[in-house]
mmCIF file of C-alpha atoms in Angstrom:
data_model
loop_
_atom_site.group_PDB
_atom_site.id
_atom_site.type_symbol
_atom_site.label_atom_id
_atom_site.label_comp_id
_atom_site.label_asym_id
_atom_site.label_seq_id
_atom_site.Cartn_x
_atom_site.Cartn_y
_atom_site.Cartn_z
ATOM 1 C CA MET A 4 -8.199 87.071 213.638
ATOM 2 C CA SER A 5 -5.998 84.082 213.703
ATOM 3 C CA GLU A 6 -2.358 83.998 214.840
ATOM 4 C CA ARG A 7 -0.155 86.392 212.876
ATOM 5 C CA ARG A 8 2.278 84.590 210.659
ATOM 6 C CA ARG A 9 5.872 85.771 210.037
ATOM 7 C CA VAL A 10 6.431 86.791 206.392
ATOM 8 C CA GLY A 11 9.729 87.444 204.647
ATOM 9 C CA ILE A 12 9.733 89.266 201.268
ATOM 10 C CA LEU A 13 12.492 88.849 198.685
ATOM 11 C CA ILE A 14 12.992 91.718 196.221
ATOM 12 C CA SER A 15 15.474 92.921 193.614
ATOM 13 C CA GLY A 16 14.104 96.368 192.641
ATOM 14 C CA ARG A 17 11.492 98.926 193.694
ATOM 15 C CA GLY A 18 9.440 96.425 195.513
ATOM 16 C CA SER A 19 5.933 97.702 194.672
ATOM 17 C CA ASN A 20 4.300 94.322 195.526
ATOM 18 C CA MET A 21 6.391 94.256 198.736
ATOM 19 C CA ILE A 22 4.926 97.660 199.666
ATOM 20 C CA ALA A 23 1.351 96.410 198.958
ATOM 21 C CA LEU A 24 1.999 93.356 201.194
ATOM 22 C CA VAL A 25 3.525 95.342 203.939
ATOM 23 C CA GLU A 26 0.820 97.980 204.090
ATOM 24 C CA ALA A 27 -1.876 95.297 204.054
ATOM 25 C CA MET A 28 -0.176 93.509 206.904
ATOM 26 C CA GLN A 29 0.355 96.686 208.844
ATOM 27 C CA ALA A 30 -3.233 97.813 208.326
ATOM 28 C CA GLY A 31 -4.451 94.547 209.860
ATOM 29 C CA ARG A 32 -6.087 93.301 206.639
ATOM 30 C CA LEU A 33 -4.388 89.892 206.974
ATOM 31 C CA PRO A 34 -3.057 87.877 209.810
ATOM 32 C CA ALA A 35 0.582 88.315 209.156
ATOM 33 C CA GLU A 36 3.541 90.573 210.002
ATOM 34 C CA PRO A 37 6.503 91.492 207.788
ATOM 35 C CA VAL A 38 9.609 90.533 209.637
ATOM 36 C CA LEU A 39 12.238 90.904 206.924
ATOM 37 C CA VAL A 40 12.679 92.369 203.384
ATOM 38 C CA LEU A 41 15.748 90.985 201.706
ATOM 39 C CA SER A 42 17.407 91.968 198.451
ATOM 40 C CA ASN A 43 20.112 90.566 196.343
ATOM 41 C CA GLU A 44 20.692 94.184 194.997
ATOM 42 C CA PRO A 45 22.338 96.530 197.607
ATOM 43 C CA GLU A 46 20.810 99.578 195.782
ATOM 44 C CA ALA A 47 17.281 98.201 195.390
ATOM 45 C CA PRO A 48 14.858 101.119 196.093
ATOM 46 C CA GLY A 49 12.532 98.773 197.886
ATOM 47 C CA LEU A 50 14.949 98.500 200.798
ATOM 48 C CA ALA A 51 14.511 102.150 201.663
ATOM 49 C CA ALA A 52 10.738 101.829 201.186
ATOM 50 C CA ALA A 53 10.674 98.908 203.667
ATOM 51 C CA ARG A 54 12.810 100.724 206.224
ATOM 52 C CA THR A 55 10.594 103.809 206.145
ATOM 53 C CA ARG A 56 7.721 101.398 207.067
ATOM 54 C CA GLY A 57 9.646 100.035 209.998
ATOM 55 C CA VAL A 58 10.510 96.583 208.386
ATOM 56 C CA PRO A 59 13.943 95.129 209.056
ATOM 57 C CA THR A 60 16.017 94.723 205.862
ATOM 58 C CA ALA A 61 19.029 92.671 204.742
ATOM 59 C CA VAL A 62 21.168 92.396 201.599
ATOM 60 C CA VAL A 63 22.789 89.341 200.280
ATOM 61 C CA ASP A 64 24.590 90.577 197.171
ATOM 62 C CA HIS A 65 24.755 87.747 194.595
ATOM 63 C CA ARG A 66 27.923 89.322 193.105
ATOM 64 C CA ARG A 67 29.667 89.092 196.425
ATOM 65 C CA VAL A 68 28.539 85.543 197.308
ATOM 66 C CA LYS A 69 29.132 82.893 194.702
ATOM 67 C CA PRO A 70 28.126 80.137 193.680
ATOM 68 C CA ARG A 71 24.360 80.242 193.781
ATOM 69 C CA GLU A 72 24.198 77.630 196.468
ATOM 70 C CA ALA A 73 26.470 79.657 198.872
ATOM 71 C CA HIS A 74 24.362 82.739 198.147
ATOM 72 C CA GLU A 75 21.118 80.949 198.972
ATOM 73 C CA ARG A 76 22.639 79.561 202.211
ATOM 74 C CA GLU A 77 23.068 83.228 203.310
ATOM 75 C CA VAL A 78 19.554 84.087 202.255
ATOM 76 C CA ILE A 79 18.137 81.088 204.157
ATOM 77 C CA ALA A 80 20.178 82.029 207.272
ATOM 78 C CA ALA A 81 18.712 85.523 207.176
ATOM 79 C CA LEU A 82 15.255 84.197 206.892
ATOM 80 C CA ASP A 83 15.690 81.702 209.645
ATOM 81 C CA ALA A 84 17.183 84.382 211.905
ATOM 82 C CA HIS A 85 13.961 86.326 211.636
ATOM 83 C CA GLY A 86 11.716 83.269 212.127
ATOM 84 C CA VAL A 87 10.197 83.490 208.602
ATOM 85 C CA GLU A 88 7.261 81.155 208.032
ATOM 86 C CA LEU A 89 6.117 82.300 204.551
ATOM 87 C CA VAL A 90 8.472 83.525 201.887
ATOM 88 C CA CYS A 91 7.000 85.981 199.256
ATOM 89 C CA LEU A 92 8.915 86.669 196.078
ATOM 90 C CA ALA A 93 8.131 90.185 194.934
ATOM 91 C CA GLY A 94 10.245 90.899 191.825
ATOM 92 C CA TYR A 95 13.073 88.781 193.070
ATOM 93 C CA MET A 96 15.191 88.262 189.956
ATOM 94 C CA ARG A 97 16.996 85.135 190.876
ATOM 95 C CA LEU A 98 16.469 81.607 189.751
ATOM 96 C CA LEU A 99 16.230 79.401 192.831
ATOM 97 C CA SER A 100 17.933 76.042 193.238
ATOM 98 C CA GLY A 101 15.971 72.879 193.873
ATOM 99 C CA ALA A 102 17.424 72.796 197.373
ATOM 100 C CA MET A 103 15.964 76.208 198.314
ATOM 101 C CA VAL A 104 12.642 75.490 196.672
ATOM 102 C CA GLY A 105 12.400 72.139 198.516
ATOM 103 C CA ARG A 106 13.217 73.902 201.848
ATOM 104 C CA TYR A 107 10.243 76.216 201.542
ATOM 105 C CA ARG A 108 7.801 73.996 199.565
ATOM 106 C CA GLY A 109 4.341 75.010 200.336
ATOM 107 C CA ARG A 110 5.648 78.090 202.078
ATOM 108 C CA MET A 111 6.834 80.183 199.175
ATOM 109 C CA LEU A 112 4.647 82.266 196.830
ATOM 110 C CA ASN A 113 5.418 84.269 193.770
ATOM 111 C CA ILE A 114 3.438 86.715 191.667
ATOM 112 C CA HIS A 115 3.749 86.868 187.852
ATOM 113 C CA PRO A 116 2.277 89.422 185.436
ATOM 114 C CA SER A 117 0.431 86.942 183.216
ATOM 115 C CA LEU A 118 -2.385 84.416 183.309
ATOM 116 C CA LEU A 119 -0.137 81.391 183.635
ATOM 117 C CA PRO A 120 0.572 79.008 182.145
ATOM 118 C CA ALA A 121 0.599 81.692 179.309
ATOM 119 C CA PHE A 122 3.716 83.848 179.024
ATOM 120 C CA PRO A 123 6.047 82.593 181.757
ATOM 121 C CA GLY A 124 9.458 84.191 182.313
ATOM 122 C CA LEU A 125 10.578 87.772 181.505
ATOM 123 C CA ASP A 126 8.624 90.393 179.643
ATOM 124 C CA ALA A 127 5.280 88.730 180.075
ATOM 125 C CA GLN A 128 3.285 91.863 179.239
ATOM 126 C CA ARG A 129 5.247 92.355 175.961
ATOM 127 C CA GLN A 130 4.696 88.640 175.107
ATOM 128 C CA ALA A 131 0.889 89.162 175.613
ATOM 129 C CA LEU A 132 0.836 92.129 173.254
ATOM 130 C CA GLU A 133 2.947 90.412 170.591
ATOM 131 C CA HIS A 134 0.632 87.393 170.703
ATOM 132 C CA GLY A 135 -2.417 89.504 170.358
ATOM 133 C CA ALA A 136 -3.905 88.296 173.579
ATOM 134 C CA LYS A 137 -7.250 89.884 174.463
ATOM 135 C CA LEU A 138 -6.877 89.097 178.142
ATOM 136 C CA ALA A 139 -3.732 89.516 180.202
ATOM 137 C CA GLY A 140 -3.502 89.560 183.994
ATOM 138 C CA CYS A 141 -1.552 88.235 186.923
ATOM 139 C CA THR A 142 -1.072 84.977 188.789
ATOM 140 C CA VAL A 143 -0.087 84.117 192.375
ATOM 141 C CA HIS A 144 1.368 80.604 192.540
ATOM 142 C CA PHE A 145 3.389 78.462 194.828
ATOM 143 C CA VAL A 146 7.106 78.187 193.829
ATOM 144 C CA ASP A 147 8.329 74.809 192.461
ATOM 145 C CA GLU A 148 11.477 73.825 190.481
ATOM 146 C CA GLY A 149 10.089 75.170 187.190
ATOM 147 C CA CYS A 150 10.076 78.741 185.977
ATOM 148 C CA ASP A 151 6.589 80.174 186.844
ATOM 149 C CA GLN A 152 5.153 76.727 186.860
ATOM 150 C CA GLY A 153 4.041 76.063 190.368
ATOM 151 C CA PRO A 154 0.424 75.326 191.459
ATOM 152 C CA ILE A 155 -1.800 78.326 190.871
ATOM 153 C CA VAL A 156 -3.431 79.998 193.924
ATOM 154 C CA LEU A 157 -5.254 82.983 192.477
ATOM 155 C CA GLN A 158 -5.476 84.825 189.158
ATOM 156 C CA ALA A 159 -6.927 88.144 188.005
ATOM 157 C CA ALA A 160 -7.710 89.011 184.444
ATOM 158 C CA VAL A 161 -6.969 92.389 182.850
ATOM 159 C CA ALA A 162 -8.455 93.254 179.455
ATOM 160 C CA VAL A 163 -6.025 94.251 176.722
ATOM 161 C CA GLU A 164 -7.081 97.483 175.036
ATOM 162 C CA GLU A 165 -6.401 98.308 171.401
ATOM 163 C CA ALA A 166 -4.185 101.309 172.300
ATOM 164 C CA ASP A 167 -2.181 99.485 174.920
ATOM 165 C CA THR A 168 1.524 99.709 175.077
ATOM 166 C CA GLU A 169 3.754 97.542 177.220
ATOM 167 C CA ALA A 170 3.881 100.390 179.789
ATOM 168 C CA THR A 171 0.095 100.972 180.012
ATOM 169 C CA LEU A 172 -0.796 97.299 180.114
ATOM 170 C CA SER A 173 1.946 96.770 182.712
ATOM 171 C CA ALA A 174 0.574 99.571 184.876
ATOM 172 C CA ARG A 175 -2.993 98.101 184.910
ATOM 173 C CA ILE A 176 -1.659 94.546 185.644
ATOM 174 C CA LEU A 177 0.381 95.962 188.495
ATOM 175 C CA GLU A 178 -2.806 97.457 190.075
ATOM 176 C CA ALA A 179 -4.333 93.982 189.896
ATOM 177 C CA GLU A 180 -1.246 92.460 191.439
ATOM 178 C CA HIS A 181 -1.423 94.855 194.495
ATOM 179 C CA ARG A 182 -4.912 93.565 195.160
ATOM 180 C CA LEU A 183 -4.256 89.840 194.423
ATOM 181 C CA TYR A 184 -1.085 89.270 196.311
ATOM 182 C CA PRO A 185 -2.380 90.240 199.769
ATOM 183 C CA GLU A 186 -5.466 88.142 199.216
ATOM 184 C CA ALA A 187 -3.364 85.056 198.438
ATOM 185 C CA VAL A 188 -1.120 85.657 201.507
ATOM 186 C CA ALA A 189 -4.182 85.969 203.677
ATOM 187 C CA LEU A 190 -5.485 82.615 202.395
ATOM 188 C CA TRP A 191 -2.227 80.949 203.209
ATOM 189 C CA CYS A 192 -1.954 82.543 206.666
ATOM 190 C CA GLU A 193 -5.396 81.407 207.512
ATOM 191 C CA GLY A 194 -4.695 77.818 206.509
ATOM 192 C CA ARG A 195 -7.289 77.834 203.632
ATOM 193 C CA LEU A 196 -5.057 76.485 200.898
ATOM 194 C CA ARG A 197 -4.691 72.779 200.124
ATOM 195 C CA VAL A 198 -2.502 71.573 197.321
ATOM 196 C CA GLU A 199 -3.306 68.321 195.457
ATOM 197 C CA GLY A 200 -0.867 67.749 192.620
ATOM 198 C CA ARG A 201 -1.152 70.861 190.487
ATOM 199 C CA ARG A 202 -4.467 72.046 191.851
ATOM 200 C CA VAL A 203 -4.894 74.452 194.805
ATOM 201 C CA HIS A 204 -8.160 74.030 196.633
ATOM 202 C CA ILE A 205 -9.370 77.120 198.546
ATOM 203 C CA ASP A 206 -11.618 76.794 201.682
ATOM 204 C CA ARG A 207 -14.101 79.613 201.221
ATOM 205 C CA SER A 208 -16.119 78.610 204.266
ATOM 206 C CA ALA A 209 -14.119 80.873 206.663
ATOM 207 C CA ARG A 210 -14.602 84.595 206.709
ATOM 208 C CA PRO A 211 -14.088 86.367 203.389
ATOM 209 C CA VAL A 212 -10.658 87.948 202.730
ATOM 210 C CA PRO A 213 -10.880 91.786 203.029
#
């Protein structure tokens, strides 16, 4: 296995995708180690989940630190202090400034519960149902200055069933997210992603991702 890369994960809530990433890393399924879980919400349940798994945590409360640029400087300082190489957004409910995006360009991933570019932003699952979509799903993408607009790394489709509610569809999409995000992180850590404009090329010649 290649050198283990240092991953920082940003959360705002329960952190279910964070847990999926941490458990995949700790099980040795990808060449990475979780060195920090950081939240803008002091009471985020994901912080306790990270600590029980032995991952260092930090809080930078956006209500305490204003304006946004000052808040982001504290976030960056925490990431730097832990030597973070790759930043993973996992339900981090903060819009990022161009300065922060630029600092981590090519080193920041996000997961979104739709098949982008369809249904960006909040309530993507509800949007899919309201539009009568037959396929929903999730997308891992690089973060850029747009809202859920960065180059797409991986996608997984989830069929929309006739009886679906927002809750049932969200639950099935979340299962797909927990599989897809670790795969994307593994690809990045193994140096198998190359971005050209809006296209992400994947080198599949190396060993398959578990």
